[in-house]
Coordinates of C-alpha atoms in Angstrom, one line a residue:
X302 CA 3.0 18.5 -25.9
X303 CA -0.2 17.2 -26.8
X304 CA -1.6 16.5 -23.9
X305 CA -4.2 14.0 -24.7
X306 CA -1.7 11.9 -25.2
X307 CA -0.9 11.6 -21.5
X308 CA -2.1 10.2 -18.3
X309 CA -2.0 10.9 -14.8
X310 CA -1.5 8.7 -11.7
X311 CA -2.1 9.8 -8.4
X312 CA -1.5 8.0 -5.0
X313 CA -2.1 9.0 -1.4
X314 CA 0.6 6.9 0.2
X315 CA 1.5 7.1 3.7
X316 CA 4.2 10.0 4.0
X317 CA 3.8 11.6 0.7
X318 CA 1.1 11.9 -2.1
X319 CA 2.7 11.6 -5.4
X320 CA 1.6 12.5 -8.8
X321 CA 3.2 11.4 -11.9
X322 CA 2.3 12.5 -16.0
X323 CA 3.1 9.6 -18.4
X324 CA 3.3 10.3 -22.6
X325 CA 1.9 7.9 -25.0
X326 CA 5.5 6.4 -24.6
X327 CA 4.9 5.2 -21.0
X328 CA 7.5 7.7 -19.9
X329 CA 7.0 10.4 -16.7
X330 CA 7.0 13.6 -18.0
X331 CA 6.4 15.6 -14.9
X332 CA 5.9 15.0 -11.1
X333 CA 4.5 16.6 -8.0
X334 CA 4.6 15.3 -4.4
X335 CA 3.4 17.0 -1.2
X336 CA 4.6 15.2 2.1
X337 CA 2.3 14.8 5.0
X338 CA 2.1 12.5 8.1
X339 CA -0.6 10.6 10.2
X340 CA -1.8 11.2 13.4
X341 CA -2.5 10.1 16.4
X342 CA -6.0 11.3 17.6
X343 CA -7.7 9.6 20.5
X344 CA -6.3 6.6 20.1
X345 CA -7.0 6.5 16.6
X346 CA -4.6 6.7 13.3
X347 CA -5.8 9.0 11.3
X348 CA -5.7 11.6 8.7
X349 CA -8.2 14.7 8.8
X350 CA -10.4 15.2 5.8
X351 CA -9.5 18.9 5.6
X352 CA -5.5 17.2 5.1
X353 CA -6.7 14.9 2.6
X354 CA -8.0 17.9 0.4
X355 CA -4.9 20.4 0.8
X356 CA -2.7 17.0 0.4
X357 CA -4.2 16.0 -3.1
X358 CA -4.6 19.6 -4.1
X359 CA -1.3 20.7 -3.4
X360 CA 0.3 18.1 -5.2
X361 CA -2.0 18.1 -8.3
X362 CA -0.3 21.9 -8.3
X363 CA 2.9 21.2 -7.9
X364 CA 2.6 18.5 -11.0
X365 CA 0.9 20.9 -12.8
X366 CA 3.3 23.6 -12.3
X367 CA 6.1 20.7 -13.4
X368 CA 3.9 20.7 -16.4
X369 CA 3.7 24.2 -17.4
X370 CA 7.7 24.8 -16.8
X371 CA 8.2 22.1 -19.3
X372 CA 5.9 21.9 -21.8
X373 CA 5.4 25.9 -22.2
X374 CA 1.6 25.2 -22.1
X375 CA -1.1 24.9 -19.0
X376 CA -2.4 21.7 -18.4
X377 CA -5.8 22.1 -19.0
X378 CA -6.1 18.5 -19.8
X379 CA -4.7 14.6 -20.2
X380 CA -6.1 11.7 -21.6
X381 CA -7.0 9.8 -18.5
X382 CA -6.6 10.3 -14.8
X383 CA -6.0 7.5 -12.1
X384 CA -6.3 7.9 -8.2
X385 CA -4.9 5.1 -6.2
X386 CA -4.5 5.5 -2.2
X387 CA -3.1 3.6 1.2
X388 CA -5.1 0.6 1.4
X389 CA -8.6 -0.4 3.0
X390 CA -9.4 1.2 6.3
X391 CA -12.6 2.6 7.3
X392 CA -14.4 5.7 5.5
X393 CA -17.7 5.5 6.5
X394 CA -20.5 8.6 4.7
X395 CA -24.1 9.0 4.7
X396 CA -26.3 9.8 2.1
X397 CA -24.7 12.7 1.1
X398 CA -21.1 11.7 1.7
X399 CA -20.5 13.6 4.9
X400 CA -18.0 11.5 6.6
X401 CA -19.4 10.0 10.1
X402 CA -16.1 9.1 11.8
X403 CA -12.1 10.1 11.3
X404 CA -11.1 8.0 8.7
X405 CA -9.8 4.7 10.4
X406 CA -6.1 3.6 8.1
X407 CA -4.7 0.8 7.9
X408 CA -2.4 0.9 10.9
X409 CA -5.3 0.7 13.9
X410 CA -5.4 -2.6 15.1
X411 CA -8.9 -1.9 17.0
X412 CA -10.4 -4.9 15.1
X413 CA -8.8 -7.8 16.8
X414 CA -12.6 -9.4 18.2
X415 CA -14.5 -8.6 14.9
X416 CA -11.6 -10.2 12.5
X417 CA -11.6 -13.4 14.4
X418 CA -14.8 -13.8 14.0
X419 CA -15.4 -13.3 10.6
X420 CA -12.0 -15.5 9.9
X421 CA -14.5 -17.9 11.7
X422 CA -17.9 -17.8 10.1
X423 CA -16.0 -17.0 6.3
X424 CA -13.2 -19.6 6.4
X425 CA -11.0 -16.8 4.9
X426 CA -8.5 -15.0 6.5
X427 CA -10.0 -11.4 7.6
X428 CA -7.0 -8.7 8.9
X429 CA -7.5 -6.3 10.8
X430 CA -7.1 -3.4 8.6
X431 CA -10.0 -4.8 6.0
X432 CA -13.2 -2.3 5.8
X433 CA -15.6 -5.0 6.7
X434 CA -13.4 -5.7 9.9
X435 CA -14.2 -1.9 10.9
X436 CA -18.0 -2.3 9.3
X437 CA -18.6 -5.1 12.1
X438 CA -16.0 -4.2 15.1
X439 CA -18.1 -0.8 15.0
X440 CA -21.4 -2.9 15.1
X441 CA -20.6 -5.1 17.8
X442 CA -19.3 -1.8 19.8
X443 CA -22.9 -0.1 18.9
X444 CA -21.4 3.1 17.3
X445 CA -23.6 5.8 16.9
X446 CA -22.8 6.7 13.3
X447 CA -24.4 3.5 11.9
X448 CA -28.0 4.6 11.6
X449 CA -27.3 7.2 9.2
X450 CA -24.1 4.8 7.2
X451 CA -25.4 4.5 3.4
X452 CA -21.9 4.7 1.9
X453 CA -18.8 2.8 2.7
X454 CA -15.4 3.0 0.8
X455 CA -11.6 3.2 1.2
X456 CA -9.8 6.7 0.8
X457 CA -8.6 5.9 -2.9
X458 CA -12.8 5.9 -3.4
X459 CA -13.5 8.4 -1.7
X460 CA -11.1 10.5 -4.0
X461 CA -12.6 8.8 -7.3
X462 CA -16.1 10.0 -5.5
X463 CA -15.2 13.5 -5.6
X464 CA -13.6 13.4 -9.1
X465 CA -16.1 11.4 -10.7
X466 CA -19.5 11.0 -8.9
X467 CA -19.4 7.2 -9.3
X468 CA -19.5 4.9 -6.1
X469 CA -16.8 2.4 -7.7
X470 CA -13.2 0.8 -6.7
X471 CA -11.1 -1.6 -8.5
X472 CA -11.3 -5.4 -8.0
X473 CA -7.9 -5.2 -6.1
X474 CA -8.6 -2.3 -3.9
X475 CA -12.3 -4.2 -3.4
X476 CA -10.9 -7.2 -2.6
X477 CA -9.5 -5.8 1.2
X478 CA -13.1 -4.2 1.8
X479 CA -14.6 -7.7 1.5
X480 CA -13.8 -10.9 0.1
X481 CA -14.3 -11.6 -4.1
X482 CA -15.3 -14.0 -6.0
X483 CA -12.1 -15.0 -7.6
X484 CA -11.8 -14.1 -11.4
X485 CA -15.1 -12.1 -11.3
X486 CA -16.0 -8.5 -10.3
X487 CA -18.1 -9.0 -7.5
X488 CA -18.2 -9.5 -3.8
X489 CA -18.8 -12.8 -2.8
X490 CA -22.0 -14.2 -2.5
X491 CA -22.0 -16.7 0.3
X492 CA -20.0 -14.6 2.3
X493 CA -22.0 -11.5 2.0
X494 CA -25.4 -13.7 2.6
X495 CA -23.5 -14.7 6.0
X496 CA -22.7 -11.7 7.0
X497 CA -25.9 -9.9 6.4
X498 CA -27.5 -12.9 8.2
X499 CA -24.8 -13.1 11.1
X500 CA -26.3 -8.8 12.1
X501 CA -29.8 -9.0 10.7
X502 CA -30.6 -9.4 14.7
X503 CA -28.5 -5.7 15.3
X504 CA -31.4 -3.3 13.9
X505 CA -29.6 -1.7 11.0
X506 CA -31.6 -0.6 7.9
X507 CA -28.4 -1.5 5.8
X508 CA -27.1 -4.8 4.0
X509 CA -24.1 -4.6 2.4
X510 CA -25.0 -4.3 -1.0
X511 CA -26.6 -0.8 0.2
X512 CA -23.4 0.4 1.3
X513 CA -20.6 -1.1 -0.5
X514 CA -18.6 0.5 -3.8
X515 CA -19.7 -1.4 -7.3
X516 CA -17.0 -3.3 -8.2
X517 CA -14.5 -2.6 -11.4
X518 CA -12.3 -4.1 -13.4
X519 CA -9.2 -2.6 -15.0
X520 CA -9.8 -1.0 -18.4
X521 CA -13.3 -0.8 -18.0
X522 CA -15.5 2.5 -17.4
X523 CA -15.3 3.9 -13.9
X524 CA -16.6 7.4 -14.8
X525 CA -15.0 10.5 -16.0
X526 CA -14.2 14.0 -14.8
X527 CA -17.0 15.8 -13.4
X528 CA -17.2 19.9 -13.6
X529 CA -16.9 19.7 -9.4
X530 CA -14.4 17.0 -9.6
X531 CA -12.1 19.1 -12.1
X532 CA -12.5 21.8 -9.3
X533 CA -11.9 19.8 -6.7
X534 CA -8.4 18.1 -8.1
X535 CA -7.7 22.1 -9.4
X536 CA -9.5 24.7 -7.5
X537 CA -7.7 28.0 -10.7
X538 CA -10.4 26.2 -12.8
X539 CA -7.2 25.8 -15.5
X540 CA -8.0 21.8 -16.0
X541 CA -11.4 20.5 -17.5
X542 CA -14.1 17.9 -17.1
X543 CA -14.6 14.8 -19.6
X544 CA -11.2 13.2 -19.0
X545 CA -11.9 9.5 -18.7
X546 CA -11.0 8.3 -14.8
X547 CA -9.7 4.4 -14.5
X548 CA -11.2 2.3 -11.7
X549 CA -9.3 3.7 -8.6
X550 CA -7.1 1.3 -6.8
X551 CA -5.0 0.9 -3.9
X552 CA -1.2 1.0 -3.2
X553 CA -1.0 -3.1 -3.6
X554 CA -2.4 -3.0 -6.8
X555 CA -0.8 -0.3 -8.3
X556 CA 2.3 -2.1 -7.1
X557 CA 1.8 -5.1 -9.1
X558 CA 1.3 -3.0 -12.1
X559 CA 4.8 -0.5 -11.4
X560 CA 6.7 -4.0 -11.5
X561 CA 5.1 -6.0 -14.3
X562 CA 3.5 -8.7 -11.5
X563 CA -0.3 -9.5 -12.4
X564 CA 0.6 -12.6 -14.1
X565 CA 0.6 -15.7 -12.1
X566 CA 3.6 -16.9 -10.3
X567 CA 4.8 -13.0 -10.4
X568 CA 5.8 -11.2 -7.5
X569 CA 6.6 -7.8 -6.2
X570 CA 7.6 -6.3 -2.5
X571 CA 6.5 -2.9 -1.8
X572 CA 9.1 -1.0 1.0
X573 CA 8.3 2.1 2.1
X574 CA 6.0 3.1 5.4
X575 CA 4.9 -0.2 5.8
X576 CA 6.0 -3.5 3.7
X577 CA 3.9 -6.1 2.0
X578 CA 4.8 -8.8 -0.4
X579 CA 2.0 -9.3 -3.4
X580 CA 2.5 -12.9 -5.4
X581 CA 0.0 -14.1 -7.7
X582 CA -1.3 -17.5 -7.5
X583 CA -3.3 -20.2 -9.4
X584 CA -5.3 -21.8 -6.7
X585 CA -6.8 -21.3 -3.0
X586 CA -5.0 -21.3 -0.3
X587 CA -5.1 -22.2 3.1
X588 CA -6.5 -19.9 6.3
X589 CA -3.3 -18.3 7.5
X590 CA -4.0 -15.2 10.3
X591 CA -0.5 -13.8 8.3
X592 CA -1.7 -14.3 5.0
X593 CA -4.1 -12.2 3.3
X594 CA -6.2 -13.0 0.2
X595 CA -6.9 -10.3 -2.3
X596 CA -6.8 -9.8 -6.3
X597 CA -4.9 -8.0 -8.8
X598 CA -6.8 -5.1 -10.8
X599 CA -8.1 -7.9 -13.0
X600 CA -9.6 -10.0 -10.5
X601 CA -6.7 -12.8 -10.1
X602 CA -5.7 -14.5 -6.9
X603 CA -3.2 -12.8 -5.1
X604 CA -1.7 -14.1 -1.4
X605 CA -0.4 -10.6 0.5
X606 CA 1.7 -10.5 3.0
X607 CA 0.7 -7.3 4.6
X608 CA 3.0 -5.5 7.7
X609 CA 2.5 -2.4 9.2
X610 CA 5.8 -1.1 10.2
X611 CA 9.0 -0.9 8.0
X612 CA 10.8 2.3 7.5
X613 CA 9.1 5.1 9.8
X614 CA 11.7 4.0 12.7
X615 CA 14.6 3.9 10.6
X616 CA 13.6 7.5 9.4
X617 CA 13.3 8.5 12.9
X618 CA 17.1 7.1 13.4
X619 CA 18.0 9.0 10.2
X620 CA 16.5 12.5 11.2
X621 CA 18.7 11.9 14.3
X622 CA 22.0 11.5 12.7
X623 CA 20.9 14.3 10.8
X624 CA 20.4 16.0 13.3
X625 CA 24.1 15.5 14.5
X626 CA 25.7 16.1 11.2
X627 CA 23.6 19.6 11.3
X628 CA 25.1 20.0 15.0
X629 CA 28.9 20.1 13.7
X630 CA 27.4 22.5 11.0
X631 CA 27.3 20.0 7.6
X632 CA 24.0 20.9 5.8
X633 CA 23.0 17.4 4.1
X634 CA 19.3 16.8 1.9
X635 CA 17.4 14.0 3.8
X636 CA 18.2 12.0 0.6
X637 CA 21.8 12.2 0.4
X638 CA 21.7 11.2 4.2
X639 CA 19.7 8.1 3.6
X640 CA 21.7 6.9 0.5
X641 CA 25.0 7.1 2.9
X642 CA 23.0 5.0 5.8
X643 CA 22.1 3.0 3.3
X644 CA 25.7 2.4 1.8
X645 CA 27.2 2.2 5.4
X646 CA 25.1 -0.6 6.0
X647 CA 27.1 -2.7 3.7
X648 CA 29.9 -2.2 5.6
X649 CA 28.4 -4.2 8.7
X650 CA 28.4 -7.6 9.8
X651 CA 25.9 -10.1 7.6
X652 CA 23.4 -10.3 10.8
X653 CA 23.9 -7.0 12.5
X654 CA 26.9 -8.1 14.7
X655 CA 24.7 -8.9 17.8
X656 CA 22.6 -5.9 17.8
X657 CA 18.8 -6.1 17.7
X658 CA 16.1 -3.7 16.7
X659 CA 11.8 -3.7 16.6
X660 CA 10.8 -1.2 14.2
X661 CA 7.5 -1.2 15.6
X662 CA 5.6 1.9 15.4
X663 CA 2.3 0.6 15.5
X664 CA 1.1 -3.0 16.4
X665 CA 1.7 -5.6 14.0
X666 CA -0.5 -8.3 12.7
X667 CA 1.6 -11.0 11.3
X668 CA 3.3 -11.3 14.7
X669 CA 0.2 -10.9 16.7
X670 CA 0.9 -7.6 18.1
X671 CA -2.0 -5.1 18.6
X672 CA 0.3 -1.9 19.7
X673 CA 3.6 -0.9 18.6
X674 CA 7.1 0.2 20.7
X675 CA 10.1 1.1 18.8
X676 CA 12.8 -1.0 20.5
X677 CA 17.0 -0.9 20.2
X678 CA 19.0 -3.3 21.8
X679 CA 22.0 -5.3 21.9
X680 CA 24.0 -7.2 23.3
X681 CA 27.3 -6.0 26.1
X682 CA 29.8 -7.5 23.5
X683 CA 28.2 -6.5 20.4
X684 CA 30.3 -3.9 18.7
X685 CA 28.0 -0.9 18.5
X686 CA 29.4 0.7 15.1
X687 CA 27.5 2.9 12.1
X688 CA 27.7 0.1 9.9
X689 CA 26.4 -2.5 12.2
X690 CA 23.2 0.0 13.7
X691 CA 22.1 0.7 10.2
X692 CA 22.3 -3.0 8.9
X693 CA 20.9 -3.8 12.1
X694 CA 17.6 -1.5 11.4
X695 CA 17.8 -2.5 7.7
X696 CA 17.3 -6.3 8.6
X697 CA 14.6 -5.8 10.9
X698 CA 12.5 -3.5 8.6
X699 CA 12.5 -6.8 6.1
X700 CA 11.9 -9.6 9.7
X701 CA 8.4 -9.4 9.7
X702 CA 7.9 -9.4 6.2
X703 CA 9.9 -12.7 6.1
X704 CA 8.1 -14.6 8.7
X705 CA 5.0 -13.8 7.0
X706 CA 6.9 -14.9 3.8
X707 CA 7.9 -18.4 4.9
X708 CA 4.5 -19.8 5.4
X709 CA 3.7 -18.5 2.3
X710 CA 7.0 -20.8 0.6
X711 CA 7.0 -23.0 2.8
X712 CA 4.0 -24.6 4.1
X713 CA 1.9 -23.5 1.1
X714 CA 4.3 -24.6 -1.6
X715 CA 4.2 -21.1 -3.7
X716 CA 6.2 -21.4 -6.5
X717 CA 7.6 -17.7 -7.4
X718 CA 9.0 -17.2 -10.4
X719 CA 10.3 -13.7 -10.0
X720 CA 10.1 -11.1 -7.3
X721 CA 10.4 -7.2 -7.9
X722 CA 11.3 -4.9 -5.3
X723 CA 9.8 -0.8 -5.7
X724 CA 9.5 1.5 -2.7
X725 CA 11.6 3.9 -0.9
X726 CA 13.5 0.9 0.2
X727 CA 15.4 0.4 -3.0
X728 CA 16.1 3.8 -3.8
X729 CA 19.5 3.8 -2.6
X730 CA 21.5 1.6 -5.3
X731 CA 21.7 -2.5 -4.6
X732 CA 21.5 -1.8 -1.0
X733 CA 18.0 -2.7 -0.3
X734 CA 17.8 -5.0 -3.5
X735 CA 20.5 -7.2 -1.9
X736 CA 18.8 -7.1 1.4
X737 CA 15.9 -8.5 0.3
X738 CA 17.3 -11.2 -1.7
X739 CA 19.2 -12.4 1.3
X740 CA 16.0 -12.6 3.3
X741 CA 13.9 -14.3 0.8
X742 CA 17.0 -16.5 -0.3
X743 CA 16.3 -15.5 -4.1
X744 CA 17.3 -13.2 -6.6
X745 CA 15.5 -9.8 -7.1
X746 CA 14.8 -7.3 -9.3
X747 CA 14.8 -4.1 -9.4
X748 CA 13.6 -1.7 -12.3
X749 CA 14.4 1.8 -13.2
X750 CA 11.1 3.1 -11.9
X751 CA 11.3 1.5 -8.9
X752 CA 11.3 4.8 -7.2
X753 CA 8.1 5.6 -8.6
X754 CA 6.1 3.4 -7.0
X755 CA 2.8 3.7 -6.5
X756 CA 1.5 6.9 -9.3
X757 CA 3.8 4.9 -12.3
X758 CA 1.5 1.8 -11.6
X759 CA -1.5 3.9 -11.4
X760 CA -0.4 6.0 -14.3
X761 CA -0.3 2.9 -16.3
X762 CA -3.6 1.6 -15.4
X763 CA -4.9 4.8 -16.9
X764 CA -3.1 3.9 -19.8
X765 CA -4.7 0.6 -20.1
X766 CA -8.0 2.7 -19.5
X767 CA -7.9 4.3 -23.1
X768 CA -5.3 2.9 -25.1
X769 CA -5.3 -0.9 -24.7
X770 CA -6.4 -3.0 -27.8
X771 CA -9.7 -4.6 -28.2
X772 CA -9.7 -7.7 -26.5
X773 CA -6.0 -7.0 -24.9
X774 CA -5.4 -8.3 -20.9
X775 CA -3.2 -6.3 -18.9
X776 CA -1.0 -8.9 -18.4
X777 CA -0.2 -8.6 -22.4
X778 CA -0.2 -4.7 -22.5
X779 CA 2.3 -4.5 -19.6
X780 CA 4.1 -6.8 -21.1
X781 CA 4.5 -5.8 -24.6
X782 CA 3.9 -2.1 -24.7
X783 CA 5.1 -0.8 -20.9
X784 CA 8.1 -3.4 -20.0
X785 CA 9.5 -4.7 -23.4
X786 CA 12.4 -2.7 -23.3
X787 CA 12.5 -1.8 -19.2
X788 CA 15.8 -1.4 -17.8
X789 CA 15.9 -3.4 -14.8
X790 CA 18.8 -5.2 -12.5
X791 CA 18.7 -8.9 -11.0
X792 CA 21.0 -9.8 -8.0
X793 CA 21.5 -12.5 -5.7
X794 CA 22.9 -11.5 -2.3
X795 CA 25.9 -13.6 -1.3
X796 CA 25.8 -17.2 0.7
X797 CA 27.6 -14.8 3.7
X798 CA 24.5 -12.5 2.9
X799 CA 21.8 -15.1 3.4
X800 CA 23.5 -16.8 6.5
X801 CA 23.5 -13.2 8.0
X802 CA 19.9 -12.6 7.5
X803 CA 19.0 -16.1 8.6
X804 CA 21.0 -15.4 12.3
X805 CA 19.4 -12.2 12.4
X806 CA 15.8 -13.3 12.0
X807 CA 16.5 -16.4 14.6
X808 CA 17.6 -13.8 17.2
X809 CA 14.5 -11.5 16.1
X810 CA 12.0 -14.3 16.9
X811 CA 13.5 -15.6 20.2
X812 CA 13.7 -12.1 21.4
X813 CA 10.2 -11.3 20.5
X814 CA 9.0 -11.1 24.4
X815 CA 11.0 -8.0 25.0
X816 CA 8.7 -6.4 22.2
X817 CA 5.7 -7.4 24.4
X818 CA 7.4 -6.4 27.4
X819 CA 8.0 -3.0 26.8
X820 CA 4.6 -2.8 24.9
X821 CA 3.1 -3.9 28.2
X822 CA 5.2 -1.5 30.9
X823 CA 6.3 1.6 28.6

């Protein structure tokens, strides 16, 4: 193998960091994965620092090792590296990158006050889980880390930090730290002169220009491989510095790129730990508290429908009925397990046959929730079978997603000319691919590398880093060189389908109150 002709993507997601080695044909090569989980830590989701190192190191290994077995040869080397991570959050260092809190993910909702205000004073929608929703919720609550805050980034940064040196992110990934300018590679101005004007009165030394990462497009120079970053990513010293590094982005954008959707009126749902839905647009929107504005990795519109929970409880379900299959002494993988959940889902009623579940682990912003309960229920006549609990949990890790889907359709007037489904979610053949189609009412597709997620579409943006054309977009590259020949599958779930999910998520709204019920008494 020549291994200059290969890239590497690497993505922290949620449950698993995942690396994947792409030849010059596009085509994975080798893999490595390490699982890990957040945690809970004084009220606070988090993931230590120390985990973040073993996580990334341990699966750099176990790609490497992949490697090795296959090609007969160490990898000492690869023609460009990419590092893409669970979105936004708060990663605040000082002046020599010493981290000054636990790193804040995605899933707190601790930023209720801060983003309302900011919606307010920006006229543009601010979630929760947006660094500069942290960045001012810590500034109105006087933290005491904030005199000595000269650097603030997202955890896909901070890894392209250590690898690189350079204080950098992609235009996607920057886009949910602070509002862009759309089209262009920096923050925008009016907004940032607000803010900076809005806590001028506070006392801090810092604007946000001090602090915030310089912003990146894709394909163009975000650093390359330092000596410490090549021991960093491989502490045997086998791998070595100069390899070109491409603008690190996070899980939304590397999404767009797995599934081909970074032209305009191009869609893609990620499933996995949490769900969002990514469709590119040709014009500004309207302020919508469930709607989120952000930007491809070349700096294009994109309206992102962002939820927090989607499979984590039906895992939990699954590691159950594991459990009981281990009890009666039948030793099943945890994937074989899901795919025949999955598959017995298919066998239930269209709408779950009366039963009702709220996968929420953590609080959820699109339905105004700022803690989470997992809740089953049902109804006395509703036949409690396999079939029905798993279709059951299947629809409601999709509700959410949908009610944040039909403002977006329906009083916006998006026009979506194709929608992609990758994630964990469509793993298991059709299954999750037909679910989705009956709760957006339109046919999906799902690719071959659906199941890579996340390190494919970084993987490719490395590509695009060193082997695109002069003058060549992404869009065009995807297009002609990546997807040309891509074997995907398009389905439309059945009328019967559609109805189903359409009783289901009618019953999951009106029902919404026991959510806050047992959010406020459990």
């Amino acid at each position: 193998m020549e291994l200059k002709k290969t890239v590497l993507g690497l993505e922290l997601g949620s449950t698993r960091i995942k690396a994947v080695l792409l030849n010059e044909n596009h085509i994975p090569v080798a893999s490595g994965s390490y699982e890990w989980e957040n945690q809970l830590e004084n009220g606070v989701w988090t993931y230590s620092l120390s985990a973040i190192h073993t996580g990334v190191q341990a699966c750099y290994r176990a790609l490497a090792e992949d490697a090795a077995r296959k090609f007969g040869q160490p990898l000492t080397q690869v023609g460009a590296i990419g590092v893409s991570a669970m979105m936004h959050g708060y990663m605040p260092f000082d002046k020599d990158w010493q981290l000054l809190t636990p790193f804040r993910t995605w899933r707190n909702t601790m930023t209720g006050p801060a983003a309302a205000e900011l919606t307010e004073l920006f006229s543009f929608n601010i979630p929760q889980r947006w660094s500069i929703a942290h960045l001012y919720q810590a500034m109105k609550n006087g933290e005491e880390h904030l005199p000595r805050l000269a650097h603030l980034t997202t955890l896909a940064g901070y890894i392209h930090t250590r690898l690189t040196g350079r204080h950098v992110l992609g235009v996607g990934e920057a886009a949910g730290m602070f509002p862009i300018e759309s089209g262009r590679a920096a923050y925008h101005r009016e907004m940032r002169g607000k803010f900076d004007t809005l806590t001028a009165s506070m006392g801090y030394s810092f604007t946000l220009a001090d602090i915030l990462p310089q912003v990146v497009m894709a394909g163009e120079d975000a650093g390359t491989l330092t000596e410490a970053g090549a021991r960093f990513l491989d502490p045997t010293g086998t791998l070595q510095a100069g390899i070109p590094v491409a603008p690190p982005e996070g899980d939304a954008g590397t999404g767009m790129t797995a599934t081909n959707s970074v032209r305009a009126y191009t869609g893609n749902v990620s499933a996995g730990t949490s769900d969002f839905a990514m469709v590119v647009v040709d014009r500004p929107l309207g302020v919508h508290r469930e709607i989120d504005m952000v930007a491809t990795p070349t700096g294009l519109p994109v309206a992102m429908v962002h939820c927090n929970n989607c499979t984590s409880d039906l895992n939990a379900w699954a590691g159950l009925l594991g459990e009981f299959a281990a009890l009666l002494g039948v030793d099943i993988g945890r994937g074989a397990l899901l795919d025949k959940l999955f598959a017995a889902a298919m066998q239930g009623a269209p709408d779950g046959g009366g039963l009702l579940s709220y996968n929420y682990l953590s609080g959820e912003g699109v339905t105004d929730l700022d803690a989470g309960r997992p809740v089953f229920t049902r109804t006395p006549s509703a036949p409690l079978t396999l079939p029905n609990f798993m279709r059951t949990h299947l629809l409601s890790a999709l509700a959410t997603l949908k009610i944040g889907l039909d403002i977006l359709t329906g009083e916006e007037q998006v026009d979506i000319h194709r929608l992609c489904g990758h994630g964990g979610f469509f793993k298991a053949p059709l299954v999750g691919q037909t679910l989705l189609s009956a709760a957006v009412n339109a046919p999906v597709t799902v690719m071959e590398t659906a199941g890579e997620g996340g390190p494919y579409g970084m993987a490719l943006l490395a590509a695009y880093r060193i082997w695109r054309e002069e003058g060549e977009s992404l869009e065009d590259y995807l297009d002609k060189k990546v997807f040309a020949a891509a074997k995907c599958s398009t389905l439309m779930a059945s009328p019967e389908d559609v109805a189903g999910f359409t009783a289901f998520l009618e019953r999951y709204k009106r029902a919404l109150p026991v959510e806050k019920a047992a959010i406020g008494t459990v």
